[in-house]
Amino acid sequence: MLSLVIILAIALAVFLGYKTKINTGFFCIVFAYLIGCFWMGLKPKTLIGYWPTNTMFVILSVSLFYNVAAANGTLEKLSRSLLYACRKFPGMLPYVLFFVAVILSVMGAAYFTVLAFLAPITLLICEEANMDKLTGAVAINCGALAGGDFPTAALGVVFRGLMDTAYESTEGVEAIDSFASAMTMFALAIVVSLIIITVFRFAFKSNRNIGKNVTFEKPEAYTKVQKQTLTLIYIMMAVVLVFPLLKLLIPSFTLAKTIAGKIDVGLVAFIFATIAMLMNLAPQKEIISRVPWNTILMIAGAGMLIAVAVEAGTISMLSAWIGSNVPVFLIPLAFSIVAAIMSFFSSTTGVVCPALFPLIPALAAATGISPAALFTCTVLGAQSSAISPFSSGGSLILGSCGNEEERNALFTRLLVVAVPISVGICAVYNLIAGTIMH
């Protein structure tokens, strides 16, 4: 009975968040308090202890650092420079747009930031280059998501934190290397994105004359402040990546393993954010105001309710049910489709992953499926429906349309063309990838 109530509470929190436009995290915290303290008898201090401090810290610190690049125009200049550099290959525009979005995301720009920068430029380029606008929208959406899955990027640090939290909540199961799992996720995300973009690039007749008569304006040179910001980004990426990569590539290198254990993305990001502010690269007030508090509250609230579910045994019960009722080879497909359906109406990082990730450690141990495969199938499945006009990504793209008629046409195509194709391709891809990684 208790587990059923908790499952209904999670579903109700998502529904109320979608219906009222109030952050889902608020409803999750309310339900966690009512169920945890008044039904299960938990002490309030114990419930408050379920607040996911580590995940919140990483999101806060990483966003503070990369907000410097957003505030002083470095990211926007970078996107324009990359597009101009590819001006001689107009027929490859969808792939150029995709990789521009990937690079911006890998360098730390948040998903919404990348789309906010690229959506207006992309729709304009589509118009000038005779390219189908849906193809351009899918390209930058896939790029922003796939690049964000990189271990040190905006989404990647969240997924790594949620993976670690999932294992902390599962007794008797050895934790996996979240950095290595995120690298696998990133690589698989790039491949499936290229497949999706290729389908859109060559399936529509409107793309037959793509690239003709397109012009690219040469961007202005980087300012001194922007060059300094780029240098800090490169150095931080090197600091965060070098030793974990050496640990993976040379397991016998003890020093690399020791230092990798001391490298924390959040703490390193705080160091570089402080350096950036000492160098006066952007106003402190603007840097702090750009922190994604909405996302932090959503993830933290969902994390508290999921922690209550773990304490009540709900997560173990669901893992056992899936393990005994779904054929093992179809489990990756099931996670992909369920995540896609959930993500259609709710946040991948705030709702879908906090709800599904805790199921994976015990399920992987029981079935022998690679936990990295299940984490990846969940994320890619959720991201496959992120182009929905009801999601923040789809709405950002629609908001960049020039007029109401164009916006209405694109709304329909996002809903009945882009989402089904992306979800279908991703589901088949996850089934194959899950089988190979089994």
Short mmCIF file of C-alpha atoms in Angstrom, two decimals:
data_model
loop_
_atom_site.label_atom_id
_atom_site.label_comp_id
_atom_site.label_asym_id
_atom_site.label_seq_id
_atom_site.Cartn_x
_atom_site.Cartn_y
_atom_site.Cartn_z
CA MET A 1 0.00 0.00 0.00
CA LEU A 2 2.77 2.44 0.98
CA SER A 3 4.71 1.81 -2.24
CA LEU A 4 1.57 2.38 -4.31
CA VAL A 5 0.96 5.70 -2.53
CA ILE A 6 4.55 6.80 -3.21
CA ILE A 7 4.29 5.89 -6.91
CA LEU A 8 1.03 7.83 -7.17
CA ALA A 9 2.67 10.76 -5.34
CA ILE A 10 5.51 10.86 -7.88
CA ALA A 11 3.02 10.74 -10.77
CA LEU A 12 0.84 13.40 -9.14
CA ALA A 13 3.85 15.67 -8.55
CA VAL A 14 4.76 15.47 -12.24
CA PHE A 15 1.14 16.08 -13.30
CA LEU A 16 0.69 19.06 -10.95
CA GLY A 17 3.98 20.56 -12.09
CA TYR A 18 2.94 20.27 -15.73
CA LYS A 19 -0.60 21.52 -15.13
CA THR A 20 0.14 24.43 -12.79
CA LYS A 21 3.54 25.41 -14.26
CA ILE A 22 4.87 25.38 -10.68
CA ASN A 23 8.26 23.72 -10.23
CA THR A 24 7.71 19.96 -9.74
CA GLY A 25 10.32 19.99 -6.98
CA PHE A 26 7.96 21.89 -4.66
CA PHE A 27 5.29 19.21 -4.93
CA CYS A 28 7.89 16.46 -4.45
CA ILE A 29 9.12 18.02 -1.20
CA VAL A 30 5.55 18.39 0.09
CA PHE A 31 4.75 14.74 -0.64
CA ALA A 32 8.11 13.59 0.77
CA TYR A 33 7.33 15.42 4.04
CA LEU A 34 3.73 14.17 4.35
CA ILE A 35 4.53 10.55 3.48
CA GLY A 36 7.97 10.35 5.10
CA CYS A 37 7.23 12.02 8.43
CA PHE A 38 3.51 11.42 9.00
CA TRP A 39 3.11 7.96 7.45
CA MET A 40 6.56 6.34 7.74
CA GLY A 41 7.51 8.06 11.00
CA LEU A 42 10.78 9.56 9.78
CA LYS A 43 12.27 12.41 11.78
CA PRO A 44 12.23 15.80 9.99
CA LYS A 45 16.03 16.02 10.27
CA THR A 46 16.33 12.64 8.55
CA LEU A 47 14.08 13.80 5.72
CA ILE A 48 16.04 17.04 5.30
CA GLY A 49 19.17 14.90 5.13
CA TYR A 50 17.78 13.40 1.91
CA TRP A 51 18.39 16.74 0.18
CA PRO A 52 20.95 15.81 -2.56
CA THR A 53 23.72 18.13 -1.45
CA ASN A 54 26.41 16.75 -3.77
CA THR A 55 24.31 17.04 -6.92
CA MET A 56 23.16 20.54 -6.03
CA PHE A 57 26.74 21.63 -5.30
CA VAL A 58 28.02 20.40 -8.66
CA ILE A 59 25.24 22.08 -10.66
CA LEU A 60 25.74 25.33 -8.76
CA SER A 61 29.52 25.44 -9.11
CA VAL A 62 29.72 24.40 -12.77
CA SER A 63 27.00 26.84 -13.80
CA LEU A 64 28.73 29.67 -11.92
CA PHE A 65 31.90 29.15 -13.93
CA TYR A 66 30.30 28.76 -17.34
CA ASN A 67 27.95 31.67 -16.69
CA VAL A 68 31.04 33.84 -17.06
CA ALA A 69 31.37 32.77 -20.71
CA ALA A 70 27.65 33.30 -21.29
CA ALA A 71 27.60 36.73 -19.67
CA ASN A 72 30.57 38.20 -21.55
CA GLY A 73 29.51 36.88 -24.97
CA THR A 74 32.23 34.24 -25.36
CA LEU A 75 29.81 31.40 -26.12
CA GLU A 76 27.84 33.39 -28.69
CA LYS A 77 31.07 34.49 -30.40
CA LEU A 78 32.32 30.93 -30.39
CA SER A 79 29.17 29.61 -32.10
CA ARG A 80 29.33 32.26 -34.83
CA SER A 81 33.04 31.62 -35.41
CA LEU A 82 32.52 27.89 -35.77
CA LEU A 83 29.69 28.38 -38.26
CA TYR A 84 31.79 30.79 -40.33
CA ALA A 85 34.70 28.33 -40.38
CA CYS A 86 32.43 25.76 -42.04
CA ARG A 87 31.07 28.09 -44.73
CA LYS A 88 32.65 26.12 -47.60
CA PHE A 89 30.54 23.03 -46.92
CA PRO A 90 26.92 24.30 -47.17
CA GLY A 91 25.50 20.88 -48.01
CA MET A 92 26.73 19.64 -44.64
CA LEU A 93 24.90 22.39 -42.72
CA PRO A 94 22.83 20.06 -40.50
CA TYR A 95 26.01 18.32 -39.35
CA VAL A 96 27.83 21.63 -38.93
CA LEU A 97 25.02 22.96 -36.75
CA PHE A 98 25.03 19.70 -34.78
CA PHE A 99 28.76 19.85 -34.03
CA VAL A 100 28.62 23.55 -33.18
CA ALA A 101 25.96 22.72 -30.58
CA VAL A 102 28.03 19.74 -29.35
CA ILE A 103 31.15 21.86 -28.88
CA LEU A 104 29.27 24.59 -27.04
CA SER A 105 27.66 22.01 -24.75
CA VAL A 106 30.92 20.16 -24.11
CA MET A 107 32.50 23.47 -23.16
CA GLY A 108 29.88 23.88 -20.47
CA ALA A 109 27.01 25.83 -21.97
CA ALA A 110 23.68 24.66 -20.57
CA TYR A 111 21.19 22.99 -22.94
CA PHE A 112 18.85 25.99 -22.82
CA THR A 113 21.74 28.40 -23.36
CA VAL A 114 22.89 26.56 -26.49
CA LEU A 115 19.39 26.54 -27.96
CA ALA A 116 18.79 30.16 -26.98
CA PHE A 117 21.97 31.14 -28.87
CA LEU A 118 21.59 28.85 -31.87
CA ALA A 119 17.83 28.67 -32.51
CA PRO A 120 17.45 32.18 -34.01
CA ILE A 121 20.67 31.78 -36.04
CA THR A 122 19.68 28.30 -37.21
CA LEU A 123 16.20 29.25 -38.42
CA LEU A 124 17.69 32.20 -40.28
CA ILE A 125 20.35 29.99 -41.90
CA CYS A 126 17.66 27.46 -42.86
CA GLU A 127 15.74 30.19 -44.64
CA GLU A 128 18.81 31.47 -46.50
CA ALA A 129 20.15 28.00 -47.33
CA ASN A 130 16.88 26.44 -48.54
CA MET A 131 17.07 23.92 -45.70
CA ASP A 132 14.05 22.42 -43.97
CA LYS A 133 13.65 24.21 -40.63
CA LEU A 134 12.66 21.03 -38.83
CA THR A 135 16.00 19.52 -39.87
CA GLY A 136 17.88 22.50 -38.43
CA ALA A 137 15.86 22.37 -35.22
CA VAL A 138 16.55 18.65 -34.76
CA ALA A 139 20.28 19.18 -35.48
CA ILE A 140 20.86 21.78 -32.77
CA ASN A 141 18.59 20.01 -30.30
CA CYS A 142 20.51 16.73 -30.73
CA GLY A 143 23.83 18.55 -30.52
CA ALA A 144 22.95 20.44 -27.35
CA LEU A 145 21.80 17.23 -25.66
CA ALA A 146 24.61 14.95 -26.86
CA GLY A 147 27.33 17.48 -26.00
CA GLY A 148 25.71 18.04 -22.63
CA ASP A 149 26.14 14.32 -21.84
CA PHE A 150 29.94 14.76 -21.73
CA PRO A 151 31.20 13.89 -18.20
CA THR A 152 32.17 17.48 -17.35
CA ALA A 153 29.37 19.25 -19.24
CA ALA A 154 26.18 20.65 -17.75
CA LEU A 155 24.05 17.52 -18.10
CA GLY A 156 26.92 15.09 -17.64
CA VAL A 157 27.74 16.26 -14.12
CA VAL A 158 24.09 15.85 -13.14
CA PHE A 159 23.89 12.32 -14.56
CA ARG A 160 27.13 11.35 -12.83
CA GLY A 161 25.81 12.65 -9.53
CA LEU A 162 22.53 10.76 -9.95
CA MET A 163 24.43 7.56 -10.82
CA ASP A 164 26.54 7.85 -7.67
CA THR A 165 23.45 8.60 -5.58
CA ALA A 166 21.66 5.55 -7.03
CA TYR A 167 24.48 3.29 -5.83
CA GLU A 168 24.63 4.96 -2.43
CA SER A 169 20.97 3.99 -2.00
CA THR A 170 21.54 0.36 -3.08
CA GLU A 171 23.17 -1.90 -0.51
CA GLY A 172 25.31 -4.85 -1.51
CA VAL A 173 25.93 -3.69 -5.09
CA GLU A 174 29.37 -2.49 -6.12
CA ALA A 175 29.33 1.03 -7.57
CA ILE A 176 30.45 1.67 -11.14
CA ASP A 177 32.78 4.41 -12.39
CA SER A 178 30.33 7.21 -13.19
CA PHE A 179 32.96 9.06 -15.27
CA ALA A 180 33.50 6.04 -17.56
CA SER A 181 29.72 5.47 -17.79
CA ALA A 182 29.17 9.11 -18.77
CA MET A 183 31.86 8.83 -21.47
CA THR A 184 30.04 5.77 -22.86
CA MET A 185 26.77 7.69 -22.76
CA PHE A 186 28.34 10.65 -24.58
CA ALA A 187 29.80 8.45 -27.34
CA LEU A 188 26.51 6.58 -27.90
CA ALA A 189 24.58 9.87 -27.86
CA ILE A 190 26.79 11.25 -30.65
CA VAL A 191 26.20 8.16 -32.82
CA VAL A 192 22.41 8.03 -32.42
CA SER A 193 22.18 11.80 -32.98
CA LEU A 194 24.05 11.49 -36.29
CA ILE A 195 21.67 8.70 -37.34
CA ILE A 196 18.62 10.85 -36.51
CA ILE A 197 20.02 13.91 -38.30
CA THR A 198 20.91 11.84 -41.38
CA VAL A 199 17.33 10.58 -41.59
CA PHE A 200 15.98 14.14 -41.43
CA ARG A 201 18.66 15.43 -43.84
CA PHE A 202 17.87 12.99 -46.66
CA ALA A 203 14.23 12.00 -46.03
CA PHE A 204 12.66 15.37 -46.89
CA LYS A 205 12.36 16.73 -50.42
CA SER A 206 12.69 20.25 -49.03
CA ASN A 207 16.40 19.53 -48.39
CA ARG A 208 17.26 18.75 -52.01
CA ASN A 209 18.51 22.27 -52.74
CA ILE A 210 20.16 22.75 -49.39
CA GLY A 211 23.20 25.00 -49.27
CA LYS A 212 22.57 27.07 -52.37
CA ASN A 213 22.93 30.84 -52.08
CA VAL A 214 23.84 30.74 -48.38
CA THR A 215 26.06 33.47 -46.92
CA PHE A 216 27.92 33.56 -43.63
CA GLU A 217 28.90 36.81 -41.99
CA LYS A 218 32.41 36.89 -40.57
CA PRO A 219 32.17 37.41 -36.79
CA GLU A 220 34.16 40.10 -35.03
CA ALA A 221 37.45 39.11 -33.41
CA TYR A 222 37.45 37.88 -29.82
CA THR A 223 37.96 40.60 -27.25
CA LYS A 224 40.72 40.33 -24.65
CA VAL A 225 38.18 39.30 -22.01
CA GLN A 226 36.72 36.60 -24.27
CA LYS A 227 40.18 35.20 -25.06
CA GLN A 228 40.94 35.01 -21.35
CA THR A 229 37.64 33.27 -20.72
CA LEU A 230 38.35 30.67 -23.42
CA THR A 231 41.80 30.05 -21.92
CA LEU A 232 40.27 29.40 -18.49
CA ILE A 233 37.73 27.00 -20.02
CA TYR A 234 40.47 25.03 -21.78
CA ILE A 235 42.60 24.85 -18.63
CA MET A 236 39.68 23.74 -16.47
CA MET A 237 38.71 21.02 -18.95
CA ALA A 238 42.31 19.79 -18.96
CA VAL A 239 42.47 19.72 -15.16
CA VAL A 240 39.19 17.82 -14.85
CA LEU A 241 39.76 15.36 -17.71
CA VAL A 242 43.46 14.47 -17.85
CA PHE A 243 43.81 12.36 -14.71
CA PRO A 244 40.48 10.47 -14.95
CA LEU A 245 41.35 9.63 -18.57
CA LEU A 246 44.85 8.48 -17.58
CA LYS A 247 43.26 6.32 -14.89
CA LEU A 248 41.07 4.66 -17.55
CA LEU A 249 43.81 4.29 -20.16
CA ILE A 250 46.67 3.26 -17.81
CA PRO A 251 45.14 1.42 -14.81
CA SER A 252 48.62 0.67 -13.42
CA PHE A 253 49.49 4.40 -13.19
CA THR A 254 49.05 4.76 -9.41
CA LEU A 255 49.73 8.49 -9.27
CA ALA A 256 47.04 9.24 -11.86
CA LYS A 257 44.58 7.07 -9.94
CA THR A 258 45.37 8.90 -6.68
CA ILE A 259 45.04 12.37 -8.19
CA ALA A 260 41.87 11.38 -10.10
CA GLY A 261 40.32 10.47 -6.76
CA LYS A 262 40.98 14.00 -5.52
CA ILE A 263 39.63 15.78 -8.60
CA ASP A 264 36.08 16.99 -8.07
CA VAL A 265 34.34 18.86 -10.90
CA GLY A 266 32.39 21.07 -8.50
CA LEU A 267 35.36 22.14 -6.41
CA VAL A 268 37.55 22.73 -9.47
CA ALA A 269 34.76 24.80 -11.05
CA PHE A 270 34.56 26.98 -7.93
CA ILE A 271 38.31 27.63 -8.15
CA PHE A 272 38.04 28.73 -11.76
CA ALA A 273 34.88 30.77 -11.13
CA THR A 274 36.77 32.62 -8.40
CA ILE A 275 39.72 33.20 -10.74
CA ALA A 276 37.35 34.52 -13.42
CA MET A 277 35.79 36.98 -10.97
CA LEU A 278 39.21 38.09 -9.72
CA MET A 279 40.10 38.77 -13.36
CA ASN A 280 36.80 40.72 -13.68
CA LEU A 281 35.72 38.74 -16.75
CA ALA A 282 32.02 39.27 -16.02
CA PRO A 283 29.86 41.04 -13.40
CA GLN A 284 29.40 38.88 -10.29
CA LYS A 285 25.72 39.83 -10.05
CA GLU A 286 24.99 38.57 -13.56
CA ILE A 287 26.99 35.37 -13.02
CA ILE A 288 24.96 34.49 -9.93
CA SER A 289 21.63 35.51 -11.47
CA ARG A 290 22.14 33.00 -14.31
CA VAL A 291 22.40 30.01 -11.93
CA PRO A 292 19.62 27.53 -12.89
CA TRP A 293 17.82 27.60 -9.54
CA ASN A 294 14.69 26.17 -11.14
CA THR A 295 16.58 23.04 -12.22
CA ILE A 296 18.33 22.73 -8.85
CA LEU A 297 15.03 22.87 -6.95
CA MET A 298 13.42 20.38 -9.32
CA ILE A 299 16.26 17.86 -8.99
CA ALA A 300 16.59 18.31 -5.23
CA GLY A 301 12.85 17.98 -4.60
CA ALA A 302 12.57 14.87 -6.76
CA GLY A 303 15.66 13.47 -5.04
CA MET A 304 14.02 13.79 -1.62
CA LEU A 305 10.85 12.00 -2.73
CA ILE A 306 12.86 9.24 -4.44
CA ALA A 307 14.92 8.84 -1.22
CA VAL A 308 11.66 8.29 0.67
CA ALA A 309 10.71 5.69 -1.95
CA VAL A 310 14.05 3.94 -1.41
CA GLU A 311 13.52 3.94 2.37
CA ALA A 312 10.05 2.46 1.89
CA GLY A 313 11.36 -0.32 -0.35
CA THR A 314 9.42 0.94 -3.39
CA ILE A 315 12.50 1.05 -5.64
CA SER A 316 13.50 -2.51 -4.76
CA MET A 317 9.95 -3.68 -5.43
CA LEU A 318 9.88 -2.03 -8.87
CA SER A 319 13.30 -3.47 -9.76
CA ALA A 320 12.11 -6.95 -8.80
CA TRP A 321 8.89 -6.53 -10.81
CA ILE A 322 10.69 -5.41 -13.97
CA GLY A 323 13.31 -8.14 -13.57
CA SER A 324 10.67 -10.88 -13.30
CA ASN A 325 8.05 -9.61 -15.77
CA VAL A 326 10.04 -8.07 -18.64
CA PRO A 327 12.27 -10.35 -20.78
CA VAL A 328 15.91 -9.47 -20.10
CA PHE A 329 16.69 -8.51 -23.71
CA LEU A 330 13.74 -6.06 -23.75
CA ILE A 331 14.67 -4.25 -20.53
CA PRO A 332 16.84 -1.59 -22.31
CA LEU A 333 13.95 -0.98 -24.73
CA ALA A 334 11.49 -0.69 -21.82
CA PHE A 335 13.65 1.91 -20.06
CA SER A 336 14.04 3.86 -23.31
CA ILE A 337 10.31 4.03 -24.04
CA VAL A 338 9.24 4.75 -20.45
CA ALA A 339 11.84 7.54 -20.21
CA ALA A 340 10.69 9.02 -23.55
CA ILE A 341 7.04 9.07 -22.42
CA MET A 342 7.93 10.65 -19.07
CA SER A 343 10.22 13.22 -20.68
CA PHE A 344 7.49 14.29 -23.10
CA PHE A 345 5.79 16.10 -20.20
CA SER A 346 8.57 16.51 -17.62
CA SER A 347 12.25 17.26 -17.09
CA THR A 348 14.88 14.62 -17.88
CA THR A 349 17.25 15.78 -15.15
CA GLY A 350 14.60 16.81 -12.64
CA VAL A 351 12.08 13.96 -12.89
CA VAL A 352 12.90 11.13 -15.31
CA CYS A 353 16.45 10.25 -14.23
CA PRO A 354 15.91 10.75 -10.46
CA ALA A 355 12.90 8.40 -10.75
CA LEU A 356 14.45 5.67 -12.96
CA PHE A 357 18.16 5.67 -12.04
CA PRO A 358 17.62 4.17 -8.55
CA LEU A 359 16.03 1.10 -10.21
CA ILE A 360 19.12 0.32 -12.25
CA PRO A 361 21.85 -0.92 -9.82
CA ALA A 362 19.81 -3.77 -8.34
CA LEU A 363 18.20 -4.61 -11.70
CA ALA A 364 21.57 -4.73 -13.48
CA ALA A 365 23.00 -6.96 -10.75
CA ALA A 366 20.02 -9.32 -10.96
CA THR A 367 19.87 -9.59 -14.76
CA GLY A 368 23.52 -9.23 -15.72
CA ILE A 369 22.80 -6.26 -17.99
CA SER A 370 25.49 -3.59 -18.03
CA PRO A 371 24.40 -0.78 -15.68
CA ALA A 372 26.10 1.72 -18.03
CA ALA A 373 23.83 0.43 -20.80
CA LEU A 374 20.69 0.96 -18.72
CA PHE A 375 21.76 4.43 -17.59
CA THR A 376 22.47 5.30 -21.23
CA CYS A 377 19.18 3.86 -22.53
CA THR A 378 17.30 5.88 -19.92
CA VAL A 379 19.01 9.16 -20.78
CA LEU A 380 18.89 8.71 -24.56
CA GLY A 381 15.26 7.62 -24.39
CA ALA A 382 14.35 10.68 -22.34
CA GLN A 383 16.29 12.98 -24.65
CA SER A 384 14.65 11.51 -27.75
CA SER A 385 11.37 13.29 -26.93
CA ALA A 386 13.01 16.54 -25.80
CA ILE A 387 12.21 18.11 -29.17
CA SER A 388 8.53 18.07 -28.15
CA PRO A 389 6.89 21.52 -28.40
CA PHE A 390 5.70 20.98 -24.82
CA SER A 391 9.30 20.74 -23.58
CA SER A 392 11.57 23.69 -22.84
CA GLY A 393 13.79 22.85 -25.84
CA GLY A 394 10.94 22.70 -28.31
CA SER A 395 9.40 25.86 -26.91
CA LEU A 396 12.72 27.73 -27.29
CA ILE A 397 12.86 26.74 -30.94
CA LEU A 398 9.25 27.79 -31.50
CA GLY A 399 9.95 31.10 -29.77
CA SER A 400 12.61 31.84 -32.38
CA CYS A 401 10.14 31.63 -35.29
CA GLY A 402 9.57 34.86 -37.13
CA ASN A 403 5.78 34.83 -37.32
CA GLU A 404 2.70 33.08 -35.94
CA GLU A 405 1.94 31.10 -39.10
CA GLU A 406 5.46 29.67 -39.21
CA ARG A 407 5.32 28.91 -35.50
CA ASN A 408 2.04 26.98 -35.81
CA ALA A 409 3.35 24.94 -38.74
CA LEU A 410 6.56 24.06 -36.90
CA PHE A 411 4.60 23.19 -33.74
CA THR A 412 2.64 20.54 -35.62
CA ARG A 413 5.74 19.12 -37.33
CA LEU A 414 7.67 18.93 -34.05
CA LEU A 415 4.79 17.05 -32.46
CA VAL A 416 3.77 14.59 -35.21
CA VAL A 417 7.04 14.21 -37.16
CA ALA A 418 10.12 15.00 -35.08
CA VAL A 419 9.08 13.32 -31.82
CA PRO A 420 7.85 9.98 -33.30
CA ILE A 421 10.89 9.63 -35.60
CA SER A 422 13.39 10.49 -32.84
CA VAL A 423 11.75 8.25 -30.23
CA GLY A 424 11.42 5.34 -32.70
CA ILE A 425 15.03 5.52 -33.91
CA CYS A 426 16.33 5.86 -30.37
CA ALA A 427 14.26 2.91 -29.10
CA VAL A 428 15.64 0.57 -31.79
CA TYR A 429 19.15 1.95 -31.22
CA ASN A 430 18.91 1.38 -27.45
CA LEU A 431 17.66 -2.18 -27.99
CA ILE A 432 20.70 -2.94 -30.16
CA ALA A 433 23.17 -1.09 -27.92
CA GLY A 434 21.75 -2.76 -24.80
CA THR A 435 22.13 -6.20 -26.41
CA ILE A 436 25.72 -5.52 -27.46
CA MET A 437 26.69 -4.16 -24.03
CA HIS A 438 24.89 -6.99 -22.15
#
